[in-house]
Amino acid sequence: MISKEIKEMKDGQSNQTRVWHDHNIQSQSQKGMNEMVTEMKDQVIRAQAYLNFAPPGTNSHLVKELKQRIREVERAVGQATKDSKISRSSLQKMRYMEASLSKASHVFPDCAAMVTKLRAMTLNAEELVQSQKNQATYLIHLAARTTPKGLHCLSMRLTAEYFALQPEERQFPNQKRLQDTELHHYAVFSDNVLACAVVVNSTISTAMESEKIVFHVVTDSLNLPAISMWFLLNPPGKATIQIQSMNDFEWFSTKYHMTLTKQSARDPRYTSELNHLRFYLPDAFPALHKIVLFDHDVVVQRDLTELWSVDMKGKVNGAVETCHVSEALFRRMDMLINFSDPLIAKRFYVNACTWAFGMNLFDLREWRRQNLTAVYHKYLQLGYKRPLWKAGSLPLGWITFYNKTMALDRRWHVLGLGYDSAVRRGDIEQAAVIHYDGVMKPWLDIAIGRYKGYWSQHIQYDHPYLQQCNIHA
């Protein structure tokens, strides 16, 4: 362990000429758990500090001795993290090292110089740790934007099978229900076949009356064949499903495409047309009165029938709030929106309660009446002229639905499973919908392991295509 003298030197209180005292090396049985490993690692640090005092090129007996002791102790401790992993001969090596350190304390007695050296070593170590953290963060975000090999394989196989079908074989049943306003309509916008499968499967498997469910899955033209084929092979029971491509919305590709492509965010998830299509729900589903929009990284855990009877009280958006300071998912308006801009500061209150995308109940009739898509489009355009918010659709959502959002009971939607490893198990178990928001998606290797089972239980891992593409739990 680092001796008491080191602490005194750091406080600038020691004038002793001898920096290091001989340590009485206790037997391993007398030491606390894993104290021996820590002691040996500290000895190496102290020896390296003394070596740094030697002039460059010095090859004195003491320098050679310290280098030899460092090698011996490092070999002895290796990658051990427990005293039980260290051999008995290590005790003798510790004694030899302590004797060498005692000699060094006589040769280099300058207390202030030692403090300076240790501080420099500490600073270098901290910079190295920060560099490693930055690299780890970069790699995690890179992994989040990469399609796993197995998922790519699955999409290719499903696409090939889809194009082998006759046109009449590509049709889904019960399409007359798609505009029935008495049914419960859910939408998910995604280019990920497994993610779509989990959202649909979990919603239907927990529903008391699955025949009342209509699912609208919207994807891009590239992934339309694969997602269509998956649900042709795995129909959603009594529920109705519709698979659409964004190309089916001619008004979107012509009127809004140029607007979206102007965005300069590095992360393509922020500029994705699928990500922004949520702001055109009344145009995408003109016959519907209400709809629940899911992000594709959610899992439904209980029947959602009660959600459809929630009184919206004239609001357009029903969502779970994220403005509770005591929670990890806390968000303030000014975290993502630039309140130094006079336009923003004048029209919005910085302490207004924020809310989450992921599971949202929208009153489409009220949305149309208030023409909120035009509000979104207005602020989107303004954002090109000056920096009004950080990249992404969430701050635009806060602006578009400002004072138009009703708080849902928090048990409807629990967030954080894609970035927070401390979400309470009780909150997860009670939630109607759990959300893997963040970069650690459940279909990626970087997923948080303790949460992955909630998602993977809705995947048919024994499906031949998943087996052939080496996709496992």
CSV table of C-alpha atoms in Angstrom, one decimal:
chain,number,residue,atom,x,y,z
A,1,MET,CA,0.0,0.0,0.0
A,2,ILE,CA,1.2,3.6,-0.5
A,3,SER,CA,2.8,4.6,2.8
A,4,LYS,CA,1.7,7.4,5.2
A,5,GLU,CA,4.7,9.4,4.1
A,6,ILE,CA,3.4,9.7,0.5
A,7,LYS,CA,0.1,11.2,1.8
A,8,GLU,CA,2.1,13.7,3.9
A,9,MET,CA,4.2,14.6,0.8
A,10,LYS,CA,1.1,15.3,-1.2
A,11,ASP,CA,-0.2,17.6,1.5
A,12,GLY,CA,3.2,19.4,1.5
A,13,GLN,CA,3.6,18.7,5.2
A,14,SER,CA,6.7,16.4,5.3
A,15,ASN,CA,10.3,17.6,5.6
A,16,GLN,CA,11.8,14.2,6.2
A,17,THR,CA,14.8,13.3,4.2
A,18,ARG,CA,13.9,9.7,4.1
A,19,VAL,CA,10.8,9.2,2.0
A,20,TRP,CA,10.1,5.5,2.3
A,21,HIS,CA,10.4,3.5,5.5
A,22,ASP,CA,11.0,-0.2,5.6
A,23,HIS,CA,7.6,-2.0,5.7
A,24,ASN,CA,7.0,-4.9,8.0
A,25,ILE,CA,5.7,-7.4,5.4
A,26,GLN,CA,3.0,-9.3,7.1
A,27,SER,CA,2.1,-12.8,6.2
A,28,GLN,CA,-0.7,-13.2,3.6
A,29,SER,CA,-3.0,-14.7,6.3
A,30,GLN,CA,-2.7,-11.5,8.3
A,31,LYS,CA,-3.5,-9.2,5.4
A,32,GLY,CA,-7.0,-8.1,4.4
A,33,MET,CA,-8.6,-9.6,1.3
A,34,ASN,CA,-6.5,-8.9,-1.8
A,35,GLU,CA,-4.3,-6.5,0.1
A,36,MET,CA,-1.2,-8.3,-1.2
A,37,VAL,CA,-2.0,-7.7,-4.8
A,38,THR,CA,-2.5,-4.0,-4.2
A,39,GLU,CA,0.7,-3.7,-2.2
A,40,MET,CA,2.7,-5.3,-5.1
A,41,LYS,CA,1.2,-3.0,-7.7
A,42,ASP,CA,1.9,0.0,-5.4
A,43,GLN,CA,5.5,-1.1,-5.1
A,44,VAL,CA,5.9,-1.1,-8.9
A,45,ILE,CA,4.5,2.5,-9.1
A,46,ARG,CA,6.9,3.7,-6.4
A,47,ALA,CA,9.9,2.0,-8.1
A,48,GLN,CA,9.0,3.6,-11.4
A,49,ALA,CA,8.7,7.0,-9.7
A,50,TYR,CA,12.3,6.6,-8.4
A,51,LEU,CA,13.6,5.5,-11.8
A,52,ASN,CA,12.2,8.7,-13.3
A,53,PHE,CA,14.7,10.6,-11.1
A,54,ALA,CA,17.7,9.0,-12.7
A,55,PRO,CA,19.3,11.0,-15.5
A,56,PRO,CA,18.6,9.6,-19.0
A,57,GLY,CA,21.1,6.9,-19.9
A,58,THR,CA,22.0,6.2,-16.3
A,59,ASN,CA,22.8,2.5,-15.8
A,60,SER,CA,23.9,2.5,-12.2
A,61,HIS,CA,23.6,-0.5,-9.9
A,62,LEU,CA,20.5,0.9,-8.2
A,63,VAL,CA,18.8,1.6,-11.5
A,64,LYS,CA,19.5,-2.0,-12.7
A,65,GLU,CA,18.3,-3.3,-9.3
A,66,LEU,CA,15.0,-1.4,-9.5
A,67,LYS,CA,14.3,-2.5,-13.1
A,68,GLN,CA,15.0,-6.1,-12.1
A,69,ARG,CA,12.7,-5.8,-9.0
A,70,ILE,CA,9.9,-4.3,-11.2
A,71,ARG,CA,10.2,-7.2,-13.6
A,72,GLU,CA,10.1,-9.8,-10.8
A,73,VAL,CA,7.1,-8.2,-9.1
A,74,GLU,CA,5.2,-7.7,-12.3
A,75,ARG,CA,5.7,-11.3,-13.3
A,76,ALA,CA,4.6,-12.4,-9.8
A,77,VAL,CA,1.4,-10.4,-9.8
A,78,GLY,CA,0.6,-10.8,-13.5
A,79,GLN,CA,-3.1,-10.3,-14.1
A,80,ALA,CA,-4.1,-11.4,-10.6
A,81,THR,CA,-6.9,-9.6,-8.8
A,82,LYS,CA,-6.9,-11.8,-5.7
A,83,ASP,CA,-4.2,-12.7,-3.2
A,84,SER,CA,-5.2,-16.4,-3.6
A,85,LYS,CA,-3.9,-16.2,-7.2
A,86,ILE,CA,-0.3,-15.3,-6.1
A,87,SER,CA,2.3,-17.9,-5.3
A,88,ARG,CA,4.1,-18.1,-2.0
A,89,SER,CA,7.4,-17.0,-3.6
A,90,SER,CA,5.8,-13.6,-4.2
A,91,LEU,CA,6.3,-12.7,-0.5
A,92,GLN,CA,10.0,-13.0,-0.9
A,93,LYS,CA,9.9,-10.8,-4.0
A,94,MET,CA,8.0,-8.2,-2.1
A,95,ARG,CA,10.7,-8.2,0.6
A,96,TYR,CA,13.4,-7.7,-2.0
A,97,MET,CA,11.5,-4.9,-3.6
A,98,GLU,CA,11.0,-3.2,-0.3
A,99,ALA,CA,14.7,-3.3,0.4
A,100,SER,CA,15.5,-1.8,-3.0
A,101,LEU,CA,12.9,0.9,-2.4
A,102,SER,CA,14.5,1.7,0.9
A,103,LYS,CA,17.9,2.2,-0.8
A,104,ALA,CA,16.3,4.5,-3.3
A,105,SER,CA,14.8,6.6,-0.6
A,106,HIS,CA,18.3,7.4,0.6
A,107,VAL,CA,19.6,8.3,-2.9
A,108,PHE,CA,16.5,10.4,-3.8
A,109,PRO,CA,15.4,12.1,-0.5
A,110,ASP,CA,13.9,15.2,-2.1
A,111,CYS,CA,10.3,15.1,-0.8
A,112,ALA,CA,9.0,18.0,-3.0
A,113,ALA,CA,10.5,16.5,-6.2
A,114,MET,CA,8.8,13.1,-5.4
A,115,VAL,CA,5.4,14.8,-5.0
A,116,THR,CA,5.9,16.6,-8.3
A,117,LYS,CA,6.9,13.4,-10.0
A,118,LEU,CA,3.9,11.4,-8.6
A,119,ARG,CA,1.5,14.2,-9.6
A,120,ALA,CA,2.9,14.1,-13.2
A,121,MET,CA,2.5,10.3,-13.3
A,122,THR,CA,-1.1,10.7,-12.0
A,123,LEU,CA,-1.9,13.3,-14.6
A,124,ASN,CA,-0.5,11.1,-17.4
A,125,ALA,CA,-2.5,8.1,-16.1
A,126,GLU,CA,-5.7,10.2,-16.0
A,127,GLU,CA,-5.1,11.4,-19.6
A,128,LEU,CA,-4.5,7.8,-20.7
A,129,VAL,CA,-7.7,6.7,-19.0
A,130,GLN,CA,-9.7,9.5,-20.6
A,131,SER,CA,-8.3,8.6,-24.0
A,132,GLN,CA,-9.3,5.0,-23.5
A,133,LYS,CA,-12.8,6.1,-22.5
A,134,ASN,CA,-13.1,8.3,-25.6
A,135,GLN,CA,-12.1,5.4,-27.8
A,136,ALA,CA,-14.5,3.1,-26.1
A,137,THR,CA,-17.3,5.6,-26.6
A,138,TYR,CA,-16.5,6.0,-30.2
A,139,LEU,CA,-16.4,2.2,-30.8
A,140,ILE,CA,-19.7,1.8,-29.0
A,141,HIS,CA,-21.4,4.4,-31.2
A,142,LEU,CA,-19.8,2.9,-34.3
A,143,ALA,CA,-21.2,-0.5,-33.3
A,144,ALA,CA,-24.6,1.0,-32.8
A,145,ARG,CA,-24.6,2.2,-36.4
A,146,THR,CA,-23.4,-1.1,-37.8
A,147,THR,CA,-25.7,-3.8,-39.1
A,148,PRO,CA,-24.8,-7.1,-37.5
A,149,LYS,CA,-23.7,-9.8,-40.0
A,150,GLY,CA,-26.5,-12.1,-38.9
A,151,LEU,CA,-29.2,-9.5,-39.4
A,152,HIS,CA,-27.8,-8.6,-42.8
A,153,CYS,CA,-27.8,-12.4,-43.8
A,154,LEU,CA,-31.4,-12.7,-42.6
A,155,SER,CA,-32.6,-9.7,-44.6
A,156,MET,CA,-30.9,-11.1,-47.8
A,157,ARG,CA,-32.5,-14.5,-47.4
A,158,LEU,CA,-35.9,-13.1,-46.8
A,159,THR,CA,-35.6,-10.7,-49.7
A,160,ALA,CA,-34.7,-13.6,-52.1
A,161,GLU,CA,-37.7,-15.6,-50.9
A,162,TYR,CA,-40.0,-12.6,-51.3
A,163,PHE,CA,-39.1,-12.1,-55.0
A,164,ALA,CA,-39.6,-15.8,-55.6
A,165,LEU,CA,-43.3,-15.3,-54.7
A,166,GLN,CA,-46.1,-14.6,-57.2
A,167,PRO,CA,-47.7,-11.2,-56.8
A,168,GLU,CA,-50.9,-12.7,-55.3
A,169,GLU,CA,-48.8,-14.5,-52.7
A,170,ARG,CA,-47.4,-11.3,-51.4
A,171,GLN,CA,-50.8,-10.0,-50.2
A,172,PHE,CA,-51.7,-9.8,-46.5
A,173,PRO,CA,-55.2,-10.8,-45.4
A,174,ASN,CA,-57.9,-8.5,-43.7
A,175,GLN,CA,-56.7,-5.3,-45.4
A,176,LYS,CA,-60.2,-3.9,-45.2
A,177,ARG,CA,-59.6,-3.4,-41.5
A,178,LEU,CA,-56.8,-0.9,-42.1
A,179,GLN,CA,-59.1,2.1,-42.0
A,180,ASP,CA,-61.5,0.8,-39.3
A,181,THR,CA,-61.5,3.5,-36.6
A,182,GLU,CA,-63.1,1.2,-34.1
A,183,LEU,CA,-59.9,-0.9,-34.0
A,184,HIS,CA,-56.7,-0.2,-32.1
A,185,HIS,CA,-54.0,1.0,-34.6
A,186,TYR,CA,-50.3,0.8,-33.9
A,187,ALA,CA,-47.4,2.1,-36.0
A,188,VAL,CA,-43.7,1.3,-36.1
A,189,PHE,CA,-41.2,2.9,-38.5
A,190,SER,CA,-38.2,0.7,-39.0
A,191,ASP,CA,-35.6,-0.8,-41.3
A,192,ASN,CA,-34.8,-3.7,-38.9
A,193,VAL,CA,-36.7,-6.9,-39.5
A,194,LEU,CA,-36.0,-8.4,-36.0
A,195,ALA,CA,-36.9,-5.2,-34.2
A,196,CYS,CA,-40.2,-5.1,-36.0
A,197,ALA,CA,-40.9,-8.7,-35.2
A,198,VAL,CA,-40.4,-8.1,-31.5
A,199,VAL,CA,-42.6,-5.0,-31.4
A,200,VAL,CA,-45.4,-6.8,-33.2
A,201,ASN,CA,-45.0,-10.2,-31.4
A,202,SER,CA,-44.8,-8.7,-27.9
A,203,THR,CA,-47.9,-6.4,-28.5
A,204,ILE,CA,-50.0,-9.3,-29.8
A,205,SER,CA,-48.9,-11.9,-27.3
A,206,THR,CA,-49.9,-9.7,-24.4
A,207,ALA,CA,-53.2,-8.5,-25.9
A,208,MET,CA,-56.5,-9.7,-24.5
A,209,GLU,CA,-58.3,-9.2,-27.8
A,210,SER,CA,-55.6,-9.4,-30.5
A,211,GLU,CA,-58.3,-9.4,-33.2
A,212,LYS,CA,-58.8,-5.6,-32.5
A,213,ILE,CA,-55.2,-4.8,-33.3
A,214,VAL,CA,-54.0,-3.3,-36.6
A,215,PHE,CA,-50.3,-2.9,-37.1
A,216,HIS,CA,-48.9,-0.4,-39.6
A,217,VAL,CA,-45.2,-1.1,-40.3
A,218,VAL,CA,-43.5,1.5,-42.5
A,219,THR,CA,-40.0,0.9,-43.8
A,220,ASP,CA,-37.8,1.9,-46.8
A,221,SER,CA,-37.9,0.3,-50.2
A,222,LEU,CA,-34.7,-1.6,-49.6
A,223,ASN,CA,-36.1,-3.5,-46.5
A,224,LEU,CA,-39.7,-3.8,-47.6
A,225,PRO,CA,-39.3,-7.3,-49.2
A,226,ALA,CA,-37.5,-8.7,-46.1
A,227,ILE,CA,-39.9,-7.3,-43.6
A,228,SER,CA,-42.9,-8.3,-45.7
A,229,MET,CA,-41.6,-11.9,-46.1
A,230,TRP,CA,-41.0,-12.3,-42.4
A,231,PHE,CA,-44.7,-11.5,-41.6
A,232,LEU,CA,-45.9,-13.6,-44.5
A,233,LEU,CA,-44.0,-16.5,-43.0
A,234,ASN,CA,-44.9,-15.5,-39.5
A,235,PRO,CA,-48.4,-14.0,-39.6
A,236,PRO,CA,-49.5,-12.1,-36.5
A,237,GLY,CA,-52.4,-14.4,-35.4
A,238,LYS,CA,-55.8,-12.7,-35.4
A,239,ALA,CA,-54.3,-9.2,-35.7
A,240,THR,CA,-54.1,-7.3,-39.0
A,241,ILE,CA,-50.8,-6.1,-40.4
A,242,GLN,CA,-49.8,-3.7,-43.2
A,243,ILE,CA,-46.3,-3.3,-44.5
A,244,GLN,CA,-45.6,-0.1,-46.4
A,245,SER,CA,-42.6,1.6,-48.0
A,246,MET,CA,-42.1,5.3,-47.7
A,247,ASN,CA,-42.2,5.4,-51.4
A,248,ASP,CA,-45.9,4.7,-51.0
A,249,PHE,CA,-46.2,8.2,-49.6
A,250,GLU,CA,-45.7,10.2,-52.7
A,251,TRP,CA,-46.5,13.4,-50.9
A,252,PHE,CA,-43.6,12.8,-48.5
A,253,SER,CA,-40.9,11.9,-51.0
A,254,THR,CA,-41.7,15.0,-53.2
A,255,LYS,CA,-42.7,17.7,-50.7
A,256,TYR,CA,-40.5,16.9,-47.7
A,257,HIS,CA,-37.5,15.0,-49.0
A,258,MET,CA,-35.4,18.0,-49.9
A,259,THR,CA,-36.0,19.5,-46.5
A,260,LEU,CA,-34.8,16.5,-44.6
A,261,THR,CA,-31.7,15.9,-46.7
A,262,LYS,CA,-30.4,19.4,-45.8
A,263,GLN,CA,-29.6,18.3,-42.3
A,264,SER,CA,-25.9,17.9,-41.6
A,265,ALA,CA,-25.8,15.6,-38.6
A,266,ARG,CA,-23.1,13.0,-38.7
A,267,ASP,CA,-25.3,10.3,-37.3
A,268,PRO,CA,-27.6,9.0,-40.1
A,269,ARG,CA,-30.2,8.1,-37.5
A,270,TYR,CA,-30.9,11.8,-37.0
A,271,THR,CA,-31.4,12.5,-40.7
A,272,SER,CA,-33.3,9.3,-41.4
A,273,GLU,CA,-36.6,9.9,-43.2
A,274,LEU,CA,-38.1,7.1,-41.1
A,275,ASN,CA,-37.1,9.1,-38.0
A,276,HIS,CA,-38.9,12.2,-39.2
A,277,LEU,CA,-41.9,10.5,-40.7
A,278,ARG,CA,-43.5,10.6,-37.2
A,279,PHE,CA,-44.3,14.3,-37.7
A,280,TYR,CA,-46.5,13.4,-40.7
A,281,LEU,CA,-48.7,10.8,-39.1
A,282,PRO,CA,-52.0,12.5,-40.0
A,283,ASP,CA,-50.9,12.5,-43.7
A,284,ALA,CA,-49.7,8.9,-43.5
A,285,PHE,CA,-52.9,7.7,-42.0
A,286,PRO,CA,-55.6,10.1,-43.2
A,287,ALA,CA,-58.6,7.9,-42.2
A,288,LEU,CA,-57.5,7.3,-38.6
A,289,HIS,CA,-58.6,9.2,-35.5
A,290,LYS,CA,-56.0,7.8,-33.0
A,291,ILE,CA,-52.8,5.9,-33.3
A,292,VAL,CA,-50.0,4.6,-30.9
A,293,LEU,CA,-46.5,5.1,-32.3
A,294,PHE,CA,-43.8,2.8,-31.1
A,295,ASP,CA,-40.1,3.2,-31.6
A,296,HIS,CA,-38.6,-0.1,-32.9
A,297,ASP,CA,-36.6,-0.7,-29.8
A,298,VAL,CA,-39.5,-1.3,-27.4
A,299,VAL,CA,-41.0,-4.4,-25.9
A,300,VAL,CA,-44.7,-4.5,-24.9
A,301,GLN,CA,-45.2,-6.5,-21.6
A,302,ARG,CA,-48.9,-6.2,-20.9
A,303,ASP,CA,-52.3,-5.5,-22.6
A,304,LEU,CA,-52.6,-1.9,-23.8
A,305,THR,CA,-56.4,-1.8,-24.2
A,306,GLU,CA,-56.7,0.7,-21.3
A,307,LEU,CA,-54.5,3.1,-23.2
A,308,TRP,CA,-57.2,3.6,-25.8
A,309,SER,CA,-59.7,4.9,-23.2
A,310,VAL,CA,-57.3,7.6,-21.8
A,311,ASP,CA,-58.9,11.0,-21.8
A,312,MET,CA,-56.6,13.2,-23.8
A,313,LYS,CA,-58.2,16.4,-22.5
A,314,GLY,CA,-57.8,18.2,-25.8
A,315,LYS,CA,-54.1,17.4,-26.0
A,316,VAL,CA,-52.5,15.9,-29.1
A,317,ASN,CA,-49.7,13.8,-27.7
A,318,GLY,CA,-49.8,11.4,-24.7
A,319,ALA,CA,-46.3,10.6,-23.4
A,320,VAL,CA,-44.4,9.7,-20.3
A,321,GLU,CA,-42.6,12.7,-18.7
A,322,THR,CA,-38.8,13.0,-18.4
A,323,CYS,CA,-38.6,16.1,-16.2
A,324,HIS,CA,-38.0,14.4,-12.8
A,325,VAL,CA,-34.6,15.6,-11.5
A,326,SER,CA,-34.0,12.5,-9.4
A,327,GLU,CA,-34.0,10.1,-12.3
A,328,ALA,CA,-31.3,9.1,-14.8
A,329,LEU,CA,-33.6,9.9,-17.7
A,330,PHE,CA,-34.0,13.5,-16.6
A,331,ARG,CA,-34.0,16.0,-19.5
A,332,ARG,CA,-34.3,19.8,-19.4
A,333,MET,CA,-35.5,21.7,-22.4
A,334,ASP,CA,-32.1,23.6,-22.6
A,335,MET,CA,-30.2,20.3,-22.8
A,336,LEU,CA,-31.2,20.0,-26.4
A,337,ILE,CA,-32.7,23.4,-27.3
A,338,ASN,CA,-30.7,26.6,-27.6
A,339,PHE,CA,-32.4,29.1,-25.2
A,340,SER,CA,-29.7,31.7,-25.9
A,341,ASP,CA,-31.6,32.3,-29.1
A,342,PRO,CA,-34.2,35.1,-28.6
A,343,LEU,CA,-36.9,33.4,-30.6
A,344,ILE,CA,-36.6,30.2,-28.4
A,345,ALA,CA,-36.4,32.2,-25.2
A,346,LYS,CA,-39.5,34.2,-26.0
A,347,ARG,CA,-41.8,31.4,-27.1
A,348,PHE,CA,-40.8,28.5,-24.7
A,349,TYR,CA,-40.3,28.1,-21.0
A,350,VAL,CA,-36.9,26.5,-20.2
A,351,ASN,CA,-38.4,24.6,-17.2
A,352,ALA,CA,-41.3,23.2,-19.1
A,353,CYS,CA,-41.7,19.5,-18.5
A,354,THR,CA,-40.0,17.3,-21.1
A,355,TRP,CA,-41.3,13.9,-22.4
A,356,ALA,CA,-40.1,10.9,-24.3
A,357,PHE,CA,-40.7,9.4,-27.7
A,358,GLY,CA,-40.9,5.7,-27.9
A,359,MET,CA,-44.6,5.0,-27.0
A,360,ASN,CA,-46.9,7.9,-27.8
A,361,LEU,CA,-50.6,8.1,-28.1
A,362,PHE,CA,-51.6,10.6,-30.8
A,363,ASP,CA,-55.0,12.2,-31.3
A,364,LEU,CA,-54.8,12.6,-35.1
A,365,ARG,CA,-58.0,14.6,-35.4
A,366,GLU,CA,-56.8,17.3,-32.9
A,367,TRP,CA,-53.4,17.2,-34.7
A,368,ARG,CA,-55.0,18.0,-38.0
A,369,ARG,CA,-57.2,20.7,-36.4
A,370,GLN,CA,-54.2,22.5,-35.0
A,371,ASN,CA,-52.0,21.8,-38.1
A,372,LEU,CA,-49.0,20.8,-36.0
A,373,THR,CA,-47.1,19.3,-39.0
A,374,ALA,CA,-46.9,22.9,-40.3
A,375,VAL,CA,-45.5,24.0,-36.9
A,376,TYR,CA,-42.8,21.2,-37.1
A,377,HIS,CA,-41.9,22.2,-40.6
A,378,LYS,CA,-41.6,25.8,-39.7
A,379,TYR,CA,-39.1,25.2,-36.9
A,380,LEU,CA,-37.2,22.6,-39.0
A,381,GLN,CA,-36.7,25.3,-41.6
A,382,LEU,CA,-35.6,27.9,-39.0
A,383,GLY,CA,-33.1,25.4,-37.7
A,384,TYR,CA,-31.2,25.6,-41.0
A,385,LYS,CA,-30.6,29.3,-40.6
A,386,ARG,CA,-29.3,29.3,-37.0
A,387,PRO,CA,-28.6,26.6,-34.4
A,388,LEU,CA,-31.8,26.2,-32.5
A,389,TRP,CA,-31.3,22.6,-31.2
A,390,LYS,CA,-29.0,19.6,-31.2
A,391,ALA,CA,-29.4,16.9,-33.9
A,392,GLY,CA,-32.3,14.6,-33.6
A,393,SER,CA,-36.1,14.6,-33.7
A,394,LEU,CA,-36.7,14.8,-29.9
A,395,PRO,CA,-36.1,18.5,-29.5
A,396,LEU,CA,-38.3,19.2,-32.5
A,397,GLY,CA,-40.9,17.1,-30.9
A,398,TRP,CA,-40.7,19.1,-27.7
A,399,ILE,CA,-41.2,22.3,-29.8
A,400,THR,CA,-44.0,20.9,-32.0
A,401,PHE,CA,-46.0,19.5,-29.2
A,402,TYR,CA,-45.2,22.3,-26.7
A,403,ASN,CA,-48.3,22.6,-24.4
A,404,LYS,CA,-49.9,19.9,-26.5
A,405,THR,CA,-48.7,16.9,-24.5
A,406,MET,CA,-50.6,15.1,-21.8
A,407,ALA,CA,-48.6,13.1,-19.2
A,408,LEU,CA,-49.3,9.4,-19.1
A,409,ASP,CA,-48.9,7.3,-16.0
A,410,ARG,CA,-45.2,6.4,-15.8
A,411,ARG,CA,-45.9,2.7,-15.6
A,412,TRP,CA,-47.0,2.8,-19.3
A,413,HIS,CA,-43.4,3.4,-20.5
A,414,VAL,CA,-40.1,2.7,-18.8
A,415,LEU,CA,-36.9,4.0,-20.5
A,416,GLY,CA,-33.2,3.6,-20.2
A,417,LEU,CA,-32.6,0.0,-21.1
A,418,GLY,CA,-30.2,1.0,-23.9
A,419,TYR,CA,-27.8,3.1,-21.8
A,420,ASP,CA,-28.6,2.8,-18.0
A,421,SER,CA,-27.5,-0.4,-16.3
A,422,ALA,CA,-29.3,0.7,-13.0
A,423,VAL,CA,-32.9,0.6,-14.1
A,424,ARG,CA,-34.8,-1.0,-11.2
A,425,ARG,CA,-36.1,-4.5,-11.9
A,426,GLY,CA,-39.4,-3.6,-10.2
A,427,ASP,CA,-40.0,-0.7,-12.5
A,428,ILE,CA,-39.2,-3.0,-15.5
A,429,GLU,CA,-41.5,-5.7,-14.4
A,430,GLN,CA,-44.5,-3.3,-13.8
A,431,ALA,CA,-44.1,-1.4,-17.0
A,432,ALA,CA,-46.5,-1.9,-19.9
A,433,VAL,CA,-43.7,-1.0,-22.4
A,434,ILE,CA,-40.0,-1.0,-21.9
A,435,HIS,CA,-37.7,1.0,-24.1
A,436,TYR,CA,-34.1,0.3,-25.1
A,437,ASP,CA,-33.4,3.9,-25.9
A,438,GLY,CA,-29.7,4.7,-26.2
A,439,VAL,CA,-27.1,3.0,-28.4
A,440,MET,CA,-27.0,-0.4,-26.6
A,441,LYS,CA,-29.7,-2.0,-28.6
A,442,PRO,CA,-30.8,-5.6,-27.6
A,443,TRP,CA,-30.0,-7.0,-31.1
A,444,LEU,CA,-26.3,-5.8,-30.8
A,445,ASP,CA,-23.4,-7.4,-29.0
A,446,ILE,CA,-23.0,-4.2,-26.9
A,447,ALA,CA,-26.5,-4.7,-25.3
A,448,ILE,CA,-26.7,-4.6,-21.5
A,449,GLY,CA,-26.9,-8.3,-20.7
A,450,ARG,CA,-29.3,-8.1,-17.7
A,451,TYR,CA,-32.0,-6.6,-20.0
A,452,LYS,CA,-31.6,-8.6,-23.1
A,453,GLY,CA,-33.9,-11.5,-22.0
A,454,TYR,CA,-37.0,-9.2,-22.1
A,455,TRP,CA,-36.4,-8.7,-25.8
A,456,SER,CA,-35.0,-12.1,-26.9
A,457,GLN,CA,-38.0,-14.0,-25.4
A,458,HIS,CA,-40.0,-12.7,-28.4
A,459,ILE,CA,-37.6,-14.0,-31.0
A,460,GLN,CA,-38.0,-17.4,-32.6
A,461,TYR,CA,-34.4,-18.5,-32.4
A,462,ASP,CA,-35.2,-21.9,-33.7
A,463,HIS,CA,-36.5,-20.4,-36.9
A,464,PRO,CA,-34.6,-22.0,-39.9
A,465,TYR,CA,-33.5,-18.6,-41.3
A,466,LEU,CA,-32.2,-17.5,-37.9
A,467,GLN,CA,-30.3,-20.7,-37.5
A,468,GLN,CA,-28.8,-20.4,-41.0
A,469,CYS,CA,-27.7,-16.9,-40.3
A,470,ASN,CA,-26.2,-17.8,-36.9
A,471,ILE,CA,-28.5,-15.6,-34.9
A,472,HIS,CA,-28.7,-16.8,-31.3
A,473,ALA,CA,-29.9,-15.5,-28.0
